[in-house]
Amino acid sequence: MATRIRLQRHGRKNYAFYSIVIANADAKRDGKFIEKLGTYNPNTNPATVDLNFERALYWVLTGAQPTTTVKNILSDEGVYLKKHLLGGVKKGAFDEAAADKKFEAWKSEKAAKAAKAADKKAADKKADLAARLEAEKKANAALAAKVAEKKAAAAAAAAEAAAEAATAEEEAPAEA
C-alpha cells in the first residue's frame, strides 16, 4: 500500500496548525495515520516546524510520497539534502564522513542566514521606531507652538481688554 507524508489539520477556525504524519494514500486528511513525524505552525513568523528528522529521513528513503507543502517543509529542514548526500555515499562518490561534513556546513550556513535575517529585522524595527519617535517629537513641537501662539493671542487679548477697561475707567470719572 502506498504511503504519503501529509499534513493533518488541527486548531480552530482561522488559526490552523498541522501535524506532519505518515498515512495510507487513501486515508482521509484528518483520519487514521501510521506515525506522527512532527508539527507545522504557519501562524508564527517565520513558520515553526518541529520535526523528527531521523524518522522523516527513514520514511523518505523507504519511498513515502510527500504532498507539495510537506515536500517544501522537508526540503527546508534538510531531509532531501541528506537523502541526496546518502545517495552519493551509496554510489561511492564520497564517504559518509564527507557527506556529514557537507550537511553540517549547510546547516551552519542556513543558521547564519537566519540569524542575519533576524538581526536585519530587529535593526529595521529599531530604525522604524526611531523614525516614528522623531515624527512624534516634530508633531509635539508643532502642537506646542500652536498652543503657545494661542496663549500669546489670549494674553494679548486680555491685556487689550484690560487696557480698554482702564481707559473706560479713566473716562468714566472725568464725565461724572
mmCIF file of C-alpha atoms in Angstrom:
data_model
loop_
_atom_site.group_PDB
_atom_site.id
_atom_site.type_symbol
_atom_site.label_atom_id
_atom_site.label_comp_id
_atom_site.label_asym_id
_atom_site.label_seq_id
_atom_site.Cartn_x
_atom_site.Cartn_y
_atom_site.Cartn_z
ATOM 1 C CA MET A 1 0.000 0.000 0.000
ATOM 2 C CA ALA A 2 1.293 3.460 -0.881
ATOM 3 C CA THR A 3 2.145 5.767 1.973
ATOM 4 C CA ARG A 4 2.036 9.547 1.943
ATOM 5 C CA ILE A 5 3.627 12.156 4.132
ATOM 6 C CA ARG A 6 0.902 14.732 4.657
ATOM 7 C CA LEU A 7 -0.421 17.437 6.927
ATOM 8 C CA GLN A 8 -3.208 16.751 9.401
ATOM 9 C CA ARG A 9 -5.167 19.870 10.372
ATOM 10 C CA HIS A 10 -5.703 20.931 13.981
ATOM 11 C CA GLY A 11 -6.628 24.192 15.697
ATOM 12 C CA ARG A 12 -9.577 26.477 15.416
ATOM 13 C CA LYS A 13 -11.098 28.414 12.555
ATOM 14 C CA ASN A 14 -8.634 30.915 11.009
ATOM 15 C CA TYR A 15 -5.846 29.637 13.290
ATOM 16 C CA ALA A 16 -4.870 26.234 11.956
ATOM 17 C CA PHE A 17 -1.741 24.304 12.818
ATOM 18 C CA TYR A 18 -0.776 20.957 11.420
ATOM 19 C CA SER A 19 0.737 17.629 12.357
ATOM 20 C CA ILE A 20 3.090 16.068 9.829
ATOM 21 C CA VAL A 21 2.014 12.422 9.589
ATOM 22 C CA ILE A 22 2.586 9.243 7.619
ATOM 23 C CA ALA A 23 -0.727 7.893 6.326
ATOM 24 C CA ASN A 24 -2.018 5.494 3.719
ATOM 25 C CA ALA A 25 -2.614 7.230 0.404
ATOM 26 C CA ASP A 26 -6.365 6.564 0.544
ATOM 27 C CA ALA A 27 -6.831 7.730 4.163
ATOM 28 C CA LYS A 28 -8.779 10.905 4.901
ATOM 29 C CA ARG A 29 -6.895 14.126 5.637
ATOM 30 C CA ASP A 30 -7.657 14.070 9.354
ATOM 31 C CA GLY A 31 -8.221 10.328 9.575
ATOM 32 C CA LYS A 32 -6.061 7.413 10.651
ATOM 33 C CA PHE A 33 -2.317 7.710 10.323
ATOM 34 C CA ILE A 34 0.650 5.403 10.794
ATOM 35 C CA GLU A 35 3.112 7.714 12.551
ATOM 36 C CA LYS A 36 3.380 11.351 13.595
ATOM 37 C CA LEU A 37 6.647 12.959 12.457
ATOM 38 C CA GLY A 38 6.215 16.453 13.859
ATOM 39 C CA THR A 39 4.236 19.680 13.742
ATOM 40 C CA TYR A 40 3.999 22.715 11.469
ATOM 41 C CA ASN A 41 2.639 26.064 12.683
ATOM 42 C CA PRO A 42 2.248 28.634 9.880
ATOM 43 C CA ASN A 43 0.791 31.236 12.289
ATOM 44 C CA THR A 44 4.184 32.326 13.609
ATOM 45 C CA ASN A 45 6.657 34.478 11.708
ATOM 46 C CA PRO A 46 8.671 32.619 10.472
ATOM 47 C CA ALA A 47 6.610 29.427 10.441
ATOM 48 C CA THR A 48 7.568 26.983 13.203
ATOM 49 C CA VAL A 49 8.460 23.411 12.291
ATOM 50 C CA ASP A 50 9.169 20.706 14.869
ATOM 51 C CA LEU A 51 10.290 17.574 13.027
ATOM 52 C CA ASN A 52 11.710 14.184 13.976
ATOM 53 C CA PHE A 53 14.487 14.356 11.377
ATOM 54 C CA GLU A 54 15.603 10.704 11.574
ATOM 55 C CA ARG A 55 12.097 9.283 11.156
ATOM 56 C CA ALA A 56 11.324 11.695 8.317
ATOM 57 C CA LEU A 57 14.524 10.648 6.555
ATOM 58 C CA TYR A 58 13.644 6.972 7.103
ATOM 59 C CA TRP A 59 10.206 7.399 5.523
ATOM 60 C CA VAL A 60 11.559 9.401 2.583
ATOM 61 C CA LEU A 61 14.186 6.721 1.977
ATOM 62 C CA THR A 62 11.539 3.973 2.089
ATOM 63 C CA GLY A 63 9.508 5.703 -0.611
ATOM 64 C CA ALA A 64 6.747 7.628 1.159
ATOM 65 C CA GLN A 65 5.476 10.349 -1.163
ATOM 66 C CA PRO A 66 5.032 13.792 0.418
ATOM 67 C CA THR A 67 2.441 16.355 -0.539
ATOM 68 C CA THR A 68 3.749 19.581 -2.086
ATOM 69 C CA THR A 69 3.676 21.547 1.165
ATOM 70 C CA VAL A 70 5.320 18.752 3.141
ATOM 71 C CA LYS A 71 7.979 18.360 0.461
ATOM 72 C CA ASN A 72 8.818 22.067 0.827
ATOM 73 C CA ILE A 73 8.969 21.698 4.619
ATOM 74 C CA LEU A 74 11.200 18.618 4.440
ATOM 75 C CA SER A 75 13.435 20.292 1.883
ATOM 76 C CA ASP A 76 13.752 23.377 4.081
ATOM 77 C CA GLU A 77 14.642 21.179 7.070
ATOM 78 C CA GLY A 78 17.334 19.384 5.029
ATOM 79 C CA VAL A 79 15.784 15.916 4.740
ATOM 80 C CA TYR A 80 16.086 15.877 0.958
ATOM 81 C CA LEU A 81 19.657 17.177 1.056
ATOM 82 C CA LYS A 82 20.577 14.371 3.449
ATOM 83 C CA LYS A 83 18.840 11.862 1.138
ATOM 84 C CA HIS A 84 20.823 13.242 -1.796
ATOM 85 C CA LEU A 85 24.098 13.013 0.125
ATOM 86 C CA LEU A 86 23.345 9.441 1.230
ATOM 87 C CA GLY A 87 22.685 8.587 -2.434
ATOM 88 C CA GLY A 88 26.166 9.907 -3.242
ATOM 89 C CA VAL A 89 27.650 7.740 -0.479
ATOM 90 C CA LYS A 90 25.765 4.710 -1.816
ATOM 91 C CA LYS A 91 27.160 5.336 -5.313
ATOM 92 C CA GLY A 92 30.694 5.765 -3.946
ATOM 93 C CA ALA A 93 31.117 9.422 -4.911
ATOM 94 C CA PHE A 94 32.354 10.235 -1.384
ATOM 95 C CA ASP A 95 32.351 8.664 2.042
ATOM 96 C CA GLU A 96 29.841 9.163 4.853
ATOM 97 C CA ALA A 97 32.145 11.499 6.798
ATOM 98 C CA ALA A 98 32.323 13.875 3.817
ATOM 99 C CA ALA A 99 28.531 13.704 3.465
ATOM 100 C CA ASP A 100 28.086 14.575 7.157
ATOM 101 C CA LYS A 101 30.591 17.427 6.800
ATOM 102 C CA LYS A 102 28.684 18.855 3.806
ATOM 103 C CA PHE A 103 25.390 18.548 5.660
ATOM 104 C CA GLU A 104 26.762 20.300 8.770
ATOM 105 C CA ALA A 105 28.198 23.082 6.579
ATOM 106 C CA TRP A 106 24.760 23.546 5.010
ATOM 107 C CA LYS A 107 23.091 23.649 8.436
ATOM 108 C CA SER A 108 25.552 26.227 9.780
ATOM 109 C CA GLU A 109 25.152 28.371 6.629
ATOM 110 C CA LYS A 110 21.361 28.192 6.998
ATOM 111 C CA ALA A 111 21.583 29.166 10.677
ATOM 112 C CA ALA A 112 23.855 32.100 9.798
ATOM 113 C CA LYS A 113 21.373 33.315 7.165
ATOM 114 C CA ALA A 114 18.517 33.035 9.656
ATOM 115 C CA ALA A 115 20.482 34.965 12.291
ATOM 116 C CA LYS A 116 21.373 37.649 9.732
ATOM 117 C CA ALA A 117 17.729 37.971 8.712
ATOM 118 C CA ALA A 118 16.662 38.242 12.357
ATOM 119 C CA ASP A 119 19.313 40.906 13.005
ATOM 120 C CA LYS A 120 18.193 42.858 9.929
ATOM 121 C CA LYS A 121 14.566 42.621 11.038
ATOM 122 C CA ALA A 122 15.485 43.881 14.524
ATOM 123 C CA ALA A 123 17.546 46.746 13.066
ATOM 124 C CA ASP A 124 14.685 47.720 10.730
ATOM 125 C CA LYS A 125 12.270 47.648 13.639
ATOM 126 C CA LYS A 126 14.598 49.837 15.714
ATOM 127 C CA ALA A 127 15.044 52.310 12.829
ATOM 128 C CA ASP A 128 11.276 52.437 12.290
ATOM 129 C CA LEU A 129 10.753 53.106 15.990
ATOM 130 C CA ALA A 130 13.340 55.912 15.922
ATOM 131 C CA ALA A 131 11.708 57.460 12.839
ATOM 132 C CA ARG A 132 8.266 57.318 14.449
ATOM 133 C CA LEU A 133 9.650 58.852 17.647
ATOM 134 C CA GLU A 134 11.256 61.681 15.660
ATOM 135 C CA ALA A 135 7.996 62.311 13.762
ATOM 136 C CA GLU A 136 6.105 62.365 17.059
ATOM 137 C CA LYS A 137 8.601 64.864 18.503
ATOM 138 C CA LYS A 138 8.086 67.134 15.463
ATOM 139 C CA ALA A 139 4.311 66.852 15.786
ATOM 140 C CA ASN A 140 4.516 67.646 19.512
ATOM 141 C CA ALA A 141 6.744 70.669 18.819
ATOM 142 C CA ALA A 142 4.288 71.962 16.206
ATOM 143 C CA LEU A 143 1.404 71.436 18.628
ATOM 144 C CA ALA A 144 3.313 73.209 21.418
ATOM 145 C CA ALA A 145 3.992 76.139 19.061
ATOM 146 C CA LYS A 146 0.264 76.373 18.222
ATOM 147 C CA VAL A 147 -0.656 76.263 21.920
ATOM 148 C CA ALA A 148 1.936 78.949 22.746
ATOM 149 C CA GLU A 149 0.603 81.086 19.889
ATOM 150 C CA LYS A 150 -2.965 80.728 21.169
ATOM 151 C CA LYS A 151 -1.873 81.545 24.730
ATOM 152 C CA ALA A 152 0.022 84.624 23.492
ATOM 153 C CA ALA A 153 -3.042 85.731 21.499
ATOM 154 C CA ALA A 154 -5.262 85.165 24.538
ATOM 155 C CA ALA A 155 -2.811 87.079 26.774
ATOM 156 C CA ALA A 156 -2.680 89.928 24.238
ATOM 157 C CA ALA A 157 -6.476 89.991 24.050
ATOM 158 C CA ALA A 158 -6.669 90.013 27.852
ATOM 159 C CA ALA A 159 -4.120 92.844 28.037
ATOM 160 C CA GLU A 160 -6.036 94.786 25.385
ATOM 161 C CA ALA A 161 -9.290 94.247 27.266
ATOM 162 C CA ALA A 162 -7.624 95.394 30.497
ATOM 163 C CA ALA A 163 -6.274 98.482 28.728
ATOM 164 C CA GLU A 164 -9.731 99.276 27.325
ATOM 165 C CA ALA A 165 -11.241 98.805 30.773
ATOM 166 C CA ALA A 166 -8.619 101.100 32.276
ATOM 167 C CA THR A 167 -9.251 103.808 29.664
ATOM 168 C CA ALA A 168 -13.001 103.428 30.139
ATOM 169 C CA GLU A 169 -12.496 103.776 33.887
ATOM 170 C CA GLU A 170 -10.407 106.928 33.420
ATOM 171 C CA GLU A 171 -13.021 108.436 31.113
ATOM 172 C CA ALA A 172 -15.931 107.497 33.374
ATOM 173 C CA PRO A 173 -14.833 109.609 36.426
ATOM 174 C CA ALA A 174 -13.981 112.521 34.157
ATOM 175 C CA GLU A 175 -17.547 112.611 32.811
ATOM 176 C CA ALA A 176 -19.143 112.394 36.206
#
